[in-house]
Short mmCIF file of C-alpha atoms and ligand atoms in Angstrom, two decimals:
data_model
loop_
_atom_site.label_atom_id
_atom_site.label_comp_id
_atom_site.label_asym_id
_atom_site.label_seq_id
_atom_site.Cartn_x
_atom_site.Cartn_y
_atom_site.Cartn_z
CA MET F 994 -0.18 -0.09 -0.17
CA LYS F 995 1.28 3.19 -0.97
CA GLY F 996 0.62 6.56 1.07
CA LYS F 997 -0.59 9.76 -0.20
CA ALA F 998 0.81 12.85 1.03
CA VAL F 999 -0.39 16.85 0.32
CA ILE F 1000 2.63 19.43 1.00
CA VAL F 1001 1.49 22.66 1.19
CA GLY F 1002 4.40 24.99 -0.26
CA GLY F 1003 6.73 24.50 -3.04
CA SER F 1004 9.55 26.33 -2.22
CA ILE F 1005 13.20 24.68 -0.94
CA ALA F 1006 11.53 22.74 1.87
CA GLY F 1007 8.40 21.62 -0.12
CA ILE F 1008 10.33 20.48 -3.12
CA SER F 1009 12.84 18.52 -1.01
CA CYS F 1010 9.97 17.12 0.99
CA ALA F 1011 8.72 15.98 -2.33
CA HIS F 1012 11.76 14.28 -3.09
CA ALA F 1013 12.42 12.17 0.29
CA LEU F 1014 8.61 11.13 0.03
CA ILE F 1015 8.99 9.87 -2.93
CA ALA F 1016 12.09 8.06 -2.43
CA ALA F 1017 10.42 6.91 0.51
CA GLY F 1018 7.39 5.38 -1.63
CA TRP F 1019 5.11 7.57 -1.38
CA GLU F 1020 2.65 9.22 -3.92
CA VAL F 1021 3.11 13.32 -3.66
CA VAL F 1022 1.17 16.34 -4.60
CA VAL F 1023 3.08 19.76 -3.82
CA LEU F 1024 0.55 22.78 -3.80
CA GLU F 1025 2.17 26.17 -4.51
CA LYS F 1026 0.24 29.39 -4.66
CA THR F 1027 2.83 30.97 -6.81
CA THR F 1028 1.17 30.68 -10.32
CA ALA F 1029 3.98 29.36 -12.37
CA ALA F 1030 7.39 27.55 -11.99
CA PRO F 1031 10.14 29.71 -11.35
CA THR F 1032 12.54 30.78 -13.92
CA GLY F 1033 16.34 31.63 -12.96
CA CYS F 1034 16.61 35.48 -12.60
CA ALA F 1035 19.55 36.82 -12.07
CA THR F 1036 18.22 39.13 -8.76
CA GLY F 1037 17.11 37.82 -5.95
CA ALA F 1038 19.26 35.87 -3.06
CA GLY F 1039 22.23 34.07 -2.41
CA LEU F 1040 22.28 31.21 0.04
CA GLY F 1041 24.74 28.80 1.66
CA LEU F 1042 24.64 25.16 2.12
CA ASP F 1043 27.12 23.59 4.21
CA THR F 1044 28.40 20.20 3.54
CA VAL F 1045 25.80 17.99 4.90
CA SER F 1046 22.82 19.35 2.75
CA PHE F 1047 25.10 19.25 -0.67
CA LYS F 1048 25.37 15.68 0.03
CA LEU F 1049 21.79 14.92 0.65
CA ILE F 1050 20.52 16.58 -2.27
CA GLN F 1051 23.05 14.93 -4.45
CA PRO F 1052 20.73 11.72 -4.90
CA TRP F 1053 17.35 13.77 -5.72
CA ILE F 1054 18.82 15.94 -8.41
CA LYS F 1055 18.80 14.13 -12.10
CA GLN F 1056 22.37 15.67 -12.83
CA PRO F 1057 24.17 16.11 -9.64
CA GLU F 1058 26.99 17.63 -12.11
CA VAL F 1059 25.00 20.92 -12.30
CA LEU F 1060 24.66 21.52 -8.55
CA ASP F 1061 28.53 21.63 -9.02
CA ARG F 1062 28.45 24.18 -11.51
CA MET F 1063 25.89 26.74 -9.90
CA THR F 1064 27.85 26.47 -6.38
CA LEU F 1065 30.84 28.33 -5.23
CA PRO F 1066 32.75 27.10 -2.38
CA LEU F 1067 33.61 29.77 0.29
CA THR F 1068 36.30 28.14 2.31
CA VAL F 1069 37.24 30.84 4.98
CA GLU F 1070 34.78 33.07 7.22
CA TYR F 1071 36.10 36.75 7.80
CA GLU F 1072 34.23 38.84 11.15
CA GLN F 1073 35.72 42.49 10.71
CA ALA F 1074 35.53 45.80 12.33
CA THR F 1075 34.50 48.29 9.98
CA ASP F 1076 34.94 52.35 10.83
CA GLY F 1077 33.04 54.46 8.17
CA SER F 1078 34.80 57.43 9.48
CA LYS F 1079 38.30 56.37 8.76
CA ASN F 1080 37.11 53.77 5.39
CA SER F 1081 38.83 50.90 7.30
CA THR F 1082 38.00 47.48 8.29
CA ARG F 1083 40.02 45.29 10.62
CA THR F 1084 39.74 41.48 11.07
CA LEU F 1085 38.32 40.13 14.37
CA ALA F 1086 38.26 36.86 13.47
CA LYS F 1087 38.53 34.32 10.68
CA ASP F 1088 37.57 30.57 10.22
CA PRO F 1089 39.57 29.30 7.67
CA ASN F 1090 37.45 25.73 7.60
CA PHE F 1091 34.36 27.55 6.70
CA ASN F 1092 33.43 25.13 4.17
CA PHE F 1093 30.05 26.40 2.97
CA LYS F 1094 29.05 26.22 -0.51
CA VAL F 1095 26.79 29.30 -1.75
CA VAL F 1096 24.05 28.58 -4.36
CA HIS F 1097 21.60 31.30 -5.79
CA TRP F 1098 18.09 30.57 -4.34
CA SER F 1099 16.34 30.27 -7.74
CA ASP F 1100 19.06 28.32 -9.48
CA LEU F 1101 18.78 25.61 -6.58
CA HIS F 1102 15.07 25.61 -6.67
CA ARG F 1103 14.70 24.98 -10.22
CA LEU F 1104 16.87 22.43 -10.05
CA LEU F 1105 15.32 20.35 -7.43
CA TYR F 1106 12.23 21.39 -9.09
CA GLU F 1107 12.76 19.76 -12.90
CA SER F 1108 14.08 16.76 -11.04
CA LEU F 1109 10.33 16.15 -9.85
CA PRO F 1110 8.02 14.22 -12.19
CA SER F 1111 6.32 16.90 -13.84
CA GLU F 1112 2.96 16.19 -12.51
CA VAL F 1113 4.00 16.53 -9.03
CA VAL F 1114 3.70 20.06 -8.54
CA LEU F 1115 0.57 21.88 -8.69
CA TRP F 1116 1.02 25.68 -9.36
CA GLY F 1117 -1.45 28.47 -8.79
CA HIS F 1118 -3.33 26.48 -5.83
CA LEU F 1119 -3.87 28.20 -2.68
CA PHE F 1120 -4.55 26.34 0.24
CA LEU F 1121 -7.66 27.07 2.13
CA SER F 1122 -8.29 24.44 4.74
CA LEU F 1123 -7.86 21.14 6.26
CA SER F 1124 -10.37 19.03 8.26
CA MET F 1125 -9.87 15.10 9.60
CA SER F 1126 -12.02 12.59 8.46
CA GLU F 1127 -14.37 11.27 10.83
CA ASP F 1128 -12.30 8.45 11.89
CA LYS F 1129 -9.14 10.88 11.85
CA SER F 1130 -7.46 8.23 9.30
CA SER F 1131 -7.08 10.95 6.58
CA VAL F 1132 -7.19 14.69 5.88
CA LYS F 1133 -8.98 16.41 3.38
CA VAL F 1134 -7.67 19.71 1.94
CA VAL F 1135 -9.24 22.20 0.05
CA ALA F 1136 -7.28 24.34 -2.40
CA LYS F 1137 -8.63 27.46 -4.75
CA LEU F 1138 -7.30 27.45 -8.13
CA LEU F 1139 -5.94 31.32 -8.57
CA GLN F 1140 -6.55 31.11 -12.19
CA THR F 1141 -10.86 30.27 -12.20
CA ASN F 1142 -11.14 30.77 -8.59
CA GLU F 1143 -12.54 27.07 -8.67
CA THR F 1144 -11.68 24.82 -5.73
CA VAL F 1145 -10.38 21.42 -5.25
CA GLU F 1146 -10.84 18.87 -2.67
CA ILE F 1147 -7.99 16.26 -1.90
CA VAL F 1148 -7.97 13.38 0.41
CA CYS F 1149 -4.72 12.40 1.79
CA ASP F 1150 -3.09 9.95 4.32
CA LEU F 1151 -0.37 12.83 5.20
CA LEU F 1152 -0.39 16.53 5.20
CA VAL F 1153 2.73 18.48 5.45
CA GLY F 1154 3.31 21.94 6.10
CA ALA F 1155 5.82 23.70 4.22
CA ASP F 1156 4.67 27.18 3.64
CA GLY F 1157 7.14 29.38 5.57
CA SER F 1158 7.41 30.87 8.18
CA LEU F 1159 3.46 32.72 8.31
CA SER F 1160 2.30 29.09 7.75
CA SER F 1161 -1.34 28.73 7.32
CA VAL F 1162 -1.67 25.12 7.98
CA ARG F 1163 0.23 25.94 11.63
CA LYS F 1164 -2.05 28.34 12.18
CA HIS F 1165 -4.60 25.73 11.94
CA PHE F 1166 -3.42 24.38 14.96
CA LEU F 1167 -1.75 27.23 16.90
CA PRO F 1168 -4.13 30.08 16.06
CA ASP F 1169 -2.49 32.48 18.40
CA HIS F 1170 0.94 31.75 17.85
CA LYS F 1171 3.11 34.89 17.01
CA LEU F 1172 6.26 35.62 15.04
CA ARG F 1173 8.76 37.63 17.11
CA TYR F 1174 10.26 40.19 15.44
CA SER F 1175 13.69 40.85 15.66
CA GLY F 1176 14.65 44.38 16.05
CA TYR F 1177 16.24 44.92 12.33
CA CYS F 1178 15.52 44.57 8.85
CA ALA F 1179 17.68 43.28 5.70
CA TRP F 1180 18.34 45.32 2.54
CA ARG F 1181 20.04 42.89 0.16
CA GLY F 1182 20.45 42.47 -3.27
CA VAL F 1183 22.87 40.77 -5.93
CA ILE F 1184 24.61 42.56 -8.52
CA ASP F 1185 25.62 40.86 -11.74
CA TYR F 1186 28.55 41.86 -12.84
CA SER F 1187 28.92 38.98 -15.92
CA ASP F 1188 28.37 40.82 -18.91
CA ASN F 1189 30.72 43.97 -17.71
CA GLU F 1190 34.19 41.86 -16.15
CA ASN F 1191 36.03 45.22 -16.52
CA SER F 1192 33.55 46.91 -13.81
CA GLU F 1193 35.97 49.47 -11.77
CA THR F 1194 33.25 48.37 -8.92
CA LEU F 1195 34.43 44.73 -9.13
CA LYS F 1196 37.67 45.70 -9.49
CA ALA F 1197 37.71 47.69 -6.44
CA ILE F 1198 35.90 45.34 -4.36
CA LYS F 1199 37.73 42.69 -4.72
CA LYS F 1200 41.05 44.93 -3.84
CA ALA F 1201 38.86 45.89 -0.80
CA TYR F 1202 38.10 42.26 0.30
CA LEU F 1203 40.79 40.21 -1.03
CA ASP F 1204 39.68 36.72 -0.42
CA LEU F 1205 36.03 37.61 -1.94
CA GLY F 1206 35.86 34.67 -4.50
CA LYS F 1207 36.16 31.77 -1.67
CA SER F 1208 35.32 33.96 1.81
CA CYS F 1209 32.15 34.95 3.50
CA TYR F 1210 32.82 38.47 4.98
CA PHE F 1211 30.44 39.79 7.64
CA ASP F 1212 31.49 43.58 8.42
CA LEU F 1213 30.44 44.75 11.92
CA GLY F 1214 29.93 48.45 11.96
CA SER F 1215 28.02 51.23 14.13
CA GLU F 1216 24.79 50.63 11.90
CA GLY F 1217 24.30 46.85 12.00
CA HIS F 1218 26.00 44.24 10.31
CA VAL F 1219 26.84 43.43 6.45
CA VAL F 1220 27.13 40.14 4.80
CA LEU F 1221 29.12 39.92 1.66
CA HIS F 1222 30.47 37.18 -0.57
CA GLU F 1223 30.31 36.23 -4.24
CA LEU F 1224 28.08 33.35 -5.89
CA ILE F 1225 28.93 31.68 -8.98
CA ASN F 1226 28.91 33.71 -12.54
CA ARG F 1227 30.37 37.07 -11.76
CA ARG F 1228 27.69 37.81 -8.89
CA ILE F 1229 28.14 39.45 -5.66
CA ASN F 1230 25.43 38.80 -2.72
CA TRP F 1231 25.31 41.64 0.26
CA VAL F 1232 22.75 41.62 3.18
CA TRP F 1233 23.03 44.66 5.64
CA TYR F 1234 20.73 44.27 9.01
CA LEU F 1235 19.84 47.28 9.92
CA ASN F 1236 18.19 48.22 13.61
CA GLN F 1237 14.62 49.80 13.18
CA GLN F 1238 11.20 49.73 14.04
CA GLU F 1239 8.98 46.84 12.87
CA PRO F 1240 7.58 47.68 9.16
CA THR F 1241 4.07 47.02 8.38
CA PHE F 1242 3.30 44.55 5.49
CA GLU F 1243 0.87 43.53 2.80
CA ARG F 1244 -0.91 40.76 4.28
CA ASN F 1245 1.29 37.72 4.21
CA SER F 1246 4.50 38.64 2.97
CA LEU F 1247 7.69 39.92 5.03
CA THR F 1248 9.26 41.63 2.21
CA THR F 1249 8.00 44.93 1.87
CA LYS F 1250 7.61 47.26 -0.76
CA VAL F 1251 10.33 50.05 -1.07
CA SER F 1252 9.86 53.31 -2.40
CA HIS F 1253 12.54 55.22 -4.21
CA GLU F 1254 12.91 57.20 -1.43
CA MET F 1255 13.84 54.76 1.04
CA ILE F 1256 16.73 52.94 -1.24
CA GLU F 1257 18.15 56.72 -1.41
CA ASN F 1258 18.08 56.96 2.34
CA MET F 1259 19.85 53.67 2.87
CA TYR F 1260 22.67 54.82 0.39
CA GLU F 1261 22.74 57.81 2.31
CA LEU F 1262 23.58 55.98 5.70
CA ALA F 1263 25.36 53.43 3.85
CA GLU F 1264 28.04 56.15 3.17
CA LYS F 1265 28.60 57.03 6.30
CA VAL F 1266 29.12 53.52 7.90
CA TRP F 1267 31.05 51.20 5.03
CA ILE F 1268 33.85 52.03 3.03
CA PRO F 1269 33.45 53.26 -0.50
CA GLU F 1270 33.90 49.92 -2.29
CA LEU F 1271 31.09 48.23 -0.83
CA VAL F 1272 28.76 51.37 -0.68
CA LYS F 1273 29.57 51.45 -4.76
CA VAL F 1274 28.43 47.72 -4.93
CA MET F 1275 25.63 48.76 -3.06
CA ARG F 1276 24.49 51.69 -5.19
CA GLU F 1277 24.93 49.35 -8.48
CA THR F 1278 22.55 46.87 -7.38
CA LYS F 1279 19.33 46.93 -9.39
CA GLU F 1280 16.31 46.75 -7.15
CA PRO F 1281 17.65 45.95 -3.67
CA PHE F 1282 15.28 44.35 -1.11
CA LEU F 1283 14.18 44.88 2.21
CA ASN F 1284 13.20 41.73 4.58
CA ALA F 1285 12.05 41.88 7.84
CA ILE F 1286 13.84 39.51 10.38
CA TYR F 1287 11.40 37.59 12.47
CA ASP F 1288 11.89 34.35 14.54
CA SER F 1289 9.76 32.28 16.67
CA GLU F 1290 9.98 30.40 20.35
CA SER F 1291 9.75 27.00 19.65
CA LEU F 1292 6.18 25.56 18.61
CA GLY F 1293 7.09 22.45 21.64
CA GLN F 1294 5.45 19.72 18.93
CA LEU F 1295 5.73 19.51 15.03
CA TYR F 1296 3.10 17.28 14.61
CA TRP F 1297 -0.59 16.86 15.17
CA ASN F 1298 -3.61 14.13 14.95
CA ASN F 1299 -0.91 11.79 13.82
CA ASN F 1300 -1.48 12.96 10.00
CA VAL F 1301 -0.35 16.78 9.83
CA VAL F 1302 3.21 17.73 10.15
CA LEU F 1303 5.29 21.19 9.76
CA ILE F 1304 9.09 21.59 8.30
CA GLY F 1305 11.07 24.30 7.34
CA ASP F 1306 10.34 27.69 7.88
CA ALA F 1307 7.08 27.09 8.97
CA ALA F 1308 8.34 24.45 11.54
CA HIS F 1309 10.56 26.79 13.31
CA PRO F 1310 10.81 30.35 11.88
CA ILE F 1311 14.44 31.01 12.30
CA THR F 1312 16.88 34.57 11.70
CA PRO F 1313 19.48 34.23 8.97
CA HIS F 1314 22.21 34.38 11.19
CA GLY F 1315 23.00 30.68 11.64
CA ALA F 1316 22.90 30.22 7.73
CA ARG F 1317 20.97 27.23 8.40
CA SER F 1318 17.29 28.02 7.31
CA THR F 1319 17.75 25.91 3.95
CA ASN F 1320 20.02 23.55 5.57
CA MET F 1321 17.17 22.90 8.41
CA SER F 1322 14.56 22.36 5.12
CA ILE F 1323 16.60 19.84 3.55
CA LEU F 1324 17.53 17.68 6.69
CA ASP F 1325 13.91 17.86 8.07
CA SER F 1326 12.91 16.54 4.56
CA ALA F 1327 15.28 13.91 4.61
CA VAL F 1328 14.47 12.84 7.88
CA LEU F 1329 11.19 12.52 7.67
CA GLY F 1330 11.45 10.34 4.42
CA LYS F 1331 13.67 8.04 6.42
CA CYS F 1332 11.26 7.71 9.21
CA LEU F 1333 8.33 7.62 7.26
CA GLU F 1334 10.07 4.72 5.22
CA LYS F 1335 11.28 3.20 8.35
CA TRP F 1336 7.67 2.87 10.06
CA GLY F 1337 5.55 2.45 6.66
CA PRO F 1338 2.39 4.31 5.73
CA GLN F 1339 0.24 2.24 8.50
CA ASN F 1340 2.35 3.49 10.89
CA LEU F 1341 2.29 7.35 10.94
CA GLY F 1342 2.16 7.99 14.65
CA PRO F 1343 5.43 6.46 15.46
CA ALA F 1344 7.26 7.77 12.32
CA LEU F 1345 5.89 11.50 13.08
CA GLU F 1346 7.05 10.75 16.72
CA GLU F 1347 10.32 9.71 15.91
CA TYR F 1348 10.83 12.87 13.28
CA GLN F 1349 10.02 15.17 15.93
CA SER F 1350 11.95 13.89 18.56
CA ILE F 1351 14.94 13.96 16.11
CA ARG F 1352 14.44 17.56 15.04
CA LEU F 1353 12.25 19.79 17.57
CA PRO F 1354 15.59 19.54 19.93
CA VAL F 1355 18.10 20.63 17.30
CA ALA F 1356 15.72 23.35 15.55
CA LYS F 1357 15.05 24.85 19.06
CA GLU F 1358 18.83 25.39 19.91
CA GLN F 1359 19.82 26.49 16.41
CA VAL F 1360 16.78 29.26 16.28
CA LEU F 1361 17.90 30.48 20.20
CA PHE F 1362 21.95 30.67 18.70
CA SER F 1363 20.82 32.30 15.41
CA ARG F 1364 18.82 34.61 17.49
CA ARG F 1365 21.69 35.61 20.14
CA LEU F 1366 24.41 35.96 17.19
CA GLY F 1367 22.09 38.18 15.21
CA ARG F 1368 21.62 40.27 18.65
CA ILE F 1369 25.36 40.67 19.36
CA LYS F 1370 26.29 41.47 16.07
CA GLN F 1371 23.46 44.24 16.10
CA ARG F 1372 24.64 45.70 19.14
CA LEU F 1373 21.60 44.73 20.90
CA PRO F 1374 21.36 43.39 24.70
CA VAL F 1375 21.92 40.09 25.09
CA SER F 1376 21.19 38.75 28.52
CA GLY F 1377 23.98 38.35 30.67
CA HIS F 1378 26.45 40.44 28.06
CA GLU F 1379 27.36 43.79 27.82
CA ILE F 1380 26.88 45.25 24.21
CA PHE F 1381 29.35 43.88 22.26
CA ASP F 1382 31.64 46.46 21.11
CA PRO F 1383 33.99 45.88 17.87
CA THR F 1384 36.10 48.37 18.40
CA THR F 1385 37.69 47.17 21.96
CA ALA F 1386 36.60 43.32 22.04
CA SER F 1387 39.20 41.11 22.61
CA GLU F 1388 40.49 38.44 20.71
CA GLU F 1389 38.79 35.48 22.47
CA GLU F 1390 35.48 37.78 22.79
CA CYS F 1391 35.52 38.08 19.06
CA LYS F 1392 35.27 33.94 18.69
CA VAL F 1393 31.66 33.99 19.83
CA LEU F 1394 30.74 35.69 16.06
CA GLN F 1395 31.64 32.78 14.27
CA LEU F 1396 29.45 30.16 12.57
CA LYS F 1397 30.76 27.07 13.85
CA ASN F 1398 29.62 27.61 17.13
CA ILE F 1399 26.48 26.85 16.16
CA PRO F 1400 24.82 23.55 18.01
CA TYR F 1401 24.94 20.47 16.16
CA HIS F 1402 27.35 21.59 13.65
CA ASN F 1403 28.19 19.01 11.17
CA GLY F 1404 26.01 16.45 13.11
CA MET F 1405 24.13 13.67 10.88
CA PRO F 1406 21.65 12.40 12.64
CA SER F 1407 21.92 8.70 12.76
CA ILE F 1408 18.81 7.56 10.95
CA LEU F 1409 20.45 9.12 8.10
CA MET F 1410 23.35 7.21 8.03
C1 FAD T 2426 12.96 34.42 -2.98
C2 FAD T 2426 13.82 33.72 -2.05
C3 FAD T 2426 14.93 33.96 -1.30
C4 FAD T 2426 15.56 33.44 -0.03
N1 FAD T 2426 16.97 33.89 -0.01
C5 FAD T 2426 17.24 32.97 1.17
C6 FAD T 2426 18.77 33.11 1.51
O1 FAD T 2426 19.77 33.97 0.69
N2 FAD T 2426 19.66 32.50 2.32
C7 FAD T 2426 18.83 31.75 3.19
O2 FAD T 2426 19.29 30.90 4.17
N3 FAD T 2426 16.99 31.48 2.84
C8 FAD T 2426 17.12 32.12 2.16
N4 FAD T 2426 15.25 32.15 1.95
C9 FAD T 2426 14.70 31.03 2.55
C10 FAD T 2426 14.78 29.97 2.13
O3 FAD T 2426 14.90 29.48 1.14
C11 FAD T 2426 13.95 29.12 3.40
O4 FAD T 2426 14.12 29.95 4.47
C12 FAD T 2426 14.10 28.11 3.09
O5 FAD T 2426 14.34 27.24 2.42
C13 FAD T 2426 12.77 27.20 4.16
O6 FAD T 2426 11.91 27.47 3.64
P1 FAD T 2426 10.80 27.01 3.27
O7 FAD T 2426 10.28 26.20 1.82
O8 FAD T 2426 10.17 26.29 5.02
O9 FAD T 2426 9.96 28.43 3.34
P2 FAD T 2426 9.52 29.29 2.10
O10 FAD T 2426 10.90 29.36 0.95
O11 FAD T 2426 8.90 30.70 2.83
O12 FAD T 2426 8.25 28.73 1.21
C14 FAD T 2426 6.80 28.82 1.64
C15 FAD T 2426 6.40 28.17 0.12
O13 FAD T 2426 4.66 28.20 0.78
C16 FAD T 2426 3.84 28.86 -0.29
N5 FAD T 2426 2.65 28.85 0.13
C17 FAD T 2426 2.66 30.11 1.48
N6 FAD T 2426 1.57 29.88 1.98
C18 FAD T 2426 0.57 28.86 0.83
C19 FAD T 2426 -0.40 28.27 0.83
N7 FAD T 2426 -1.57 29.03 1.64
N8 FAD T 2426 -0.75 27.63 -0.16
C20 FAD T 2426 -0.39 27.40 -1.06
N9 FAD T 2426 1.35 27.65 -1.07
C21 FAD T 2426 1.68 28.34 0.03
C22 FAD T 2426 4.70 30.12 -0.98
O14 FAD T 2426 4.01 30.78 -1.68
C23 FAD T 2426 6.38 29.70 -1.05
O15 FAD T 2426 6.57 29.07 -1.85
C24 FAD T 2426 14.74 32.57 0.44
C25 FAD T 2426 13.27 32.32 0.20
C26 FAD T 2426 13.04 33.00 -0.78
C27 FAD T 2426 11.79 32.50 -1.34
C1 NAG T 2427 23.01 21.65 8.69
O1 NAG T 2427 23.88 22.37 9.96
C2 NAG T 2427 24.13 21.54 11.04
C3 NAG T 2427 25.07 22.67 11.61
O2 NAG T 2427 24.65 23.60 12.30
C4 NAG T 2427 24.63 20.16 10.48
O3 NAG T 2427 24.66 19.39 11.95
C5 NAG T 2427 23.66 19.50 9.62
O4 NAG T 2427 24.01 17.89 9.51
C6 NAG T 2427 23.33 20.08 8.72
N1 NAG T 2427 22.37 19.31 7.82
C7 NAG T 2427 22.27 19.29 6.34
C8 NAG T 2427 21.60 18.57 5.89
O5 NAG T 2427 23.20 19.88 6.06
C1 NAG T 2428 36.39 57.70 2.48
O1 NAG T 2428 35.99 57.58 1.59
C2 NAG T 2428 35.37 58.58 0.83
C3 NAG T 2428 34.55 58.22 -0.48
O2 NAG T 2428 35.67 57.46 -1.18
C4 NAG T 2428 35.76 59.98 0.50
O3 NAG T 2428 34.83 61.28 0.02
C5 NAG T 2428 36.12 60.16 2.14
O4 NAG T 2428 36.95 61.01 2.14
C6 NAG T 2428 37.11 59.11 2.89
N1 NAG T 2428 37.12 59.63 4.55
C7 NAG T 2428 38.44 58.91 4.88
C8 NAG T 2428 38.51 59.35 6.43
O5 NAG T 2428 39.65 58.61 3.86
C1 NAG T 2429 -11.57 35.41 -8.99
O1 NAG T 2429 -11.73 36.07 -7.64
C2 NAG T 2429 -11.86 37.66 -7.52
C3 NAG T 2429 -11.69 38.37 -6.42
O2 NAG T 2429 -12.37 37.09 -5.80
C4 NAG T 2429 -12.01 38.23 -8.90
O3 NAG T 2429 -11.62 39.58 -9.06
C5 NAG T 2429 -11.26 37.41 -10.41
O4 NAG T 2429 -12.06 38.24 -11.25
C6 NAG T 2429 -12.11 36.47 -10.26
N1 NAG T 2429 -11.35 35.49 -11.72
C7 NAG T 2429 -12.07 34.79 -12.56
C8 NAG T 2429 -11.34 34.03 -13.16
O5 NAG T 2429 -12.97 34.08 -12.04
#
């Protein structure tokens, strides 16, 4: 007997989960509200994959060598202090064993999606509601086809909520759950130099950040911190976390619309706090955008009724400072797939319990680590500590900034070995 699963959300977590469940022998449908399959675009965002995630997705994709071609290995992590008034930077800590691979979000998403059988993902399907059958053995999902406004019902054995940090599936079980605003937002962008290799801006940034092609730089300044690294094909990704009040949003989005004026104000502030080479990169970025940063206390559980389960950002909204959210989505998917395979479709209860027991404690600690690291780098109060000051911090104190301190660093759950 084959189990049938509906996955809500077709981003990295949902698509990864579809691969893992198919590998476990399940029949899978993914409902994604976005109306069309994504096409690779030059703007957008870069994300990090650690060695373990990189390995886990290899068997899911049709042409593993393509993944190699679209990722850039970053071997060194630099934490630096920037003094905008002097145009200078100073290294605070350096990790030569960083071991990260960076890939453009849409490149990775497309590769994972195109490796699925074509009928698996239903685009333009907005999840509306779920209900249990009377004997609680199956779940009925109602979705709306956005192109026609028709509704469809799908009955399944397992519903997976992979619908991101504002998850509607989570809302069904935890209607009062709220996200926690971090105190800052992220300005970000990707700049593409592929058809402009002789760009003066590119030469200047490479001179100011000598190891740019193989490193990830974290610059700490008087107005938050910046993450800077290269992506494959002469693209540079930057993110600037800036403390500010919680912005207001359009319904169901954590990305705010930015006006021309907001972008100009951002550039003007950048002139004061970052080195000129970095400011030029920011200024030449087309359409920088703004993400508000949220996370949440641990939900305490990841499944309900033995047939609804959460993965990815829906299960554990997290700030980006551990560079783990993609990695966590992939790991959630792989572990869920293994648990379902181990217990079989007739034993969903123990399978979901095992998934939860493996992932809940790890996610909880990683969320708290990431929150703390973000607050340290943004010079926000952290309980039991002075505000971190990059200009006076000792070498020992600077070590707390490093990503390798994240709990469960490189730990592979035994069920995946
Ligand atoms: C454009 C983009 C850029 C990103 N850049 C980075 C990065 O640089 N670094 C990094 O670490 N992470 C980045 N992320 C986030 C990272 O990909 C995710 O945090 C992580 O992979 C976990 O994603 P997720 O699949 O759990 O959630 P999300 O990526 O938030 O996906 C949720 C999906 O569910 C869909 N959905 C929501 N509600 C419904 C509904 N009711 N019905 C149907 N579908 C629904 C959404 O349309 C979305 O596709 C990015 C995400 C996006 C979308
Ligand atoms: C994700 O990163 C953590 C370290 O924070 C590591 O223990 C884990 O193995 C990684 N998982 C995947 C899927 O890469
Ligand atoms: C810093 O760089 C800017 C832009 O290039 C320049 O105008 C300014 O004079 C420089 N400041 C110092 C202290 O060098
Ligand atoms: C779907 O409904 C929306 C508003 O509810 C309406 O604006 C739109 O025209 C409808 N589309 C179709 C194809 O009926």
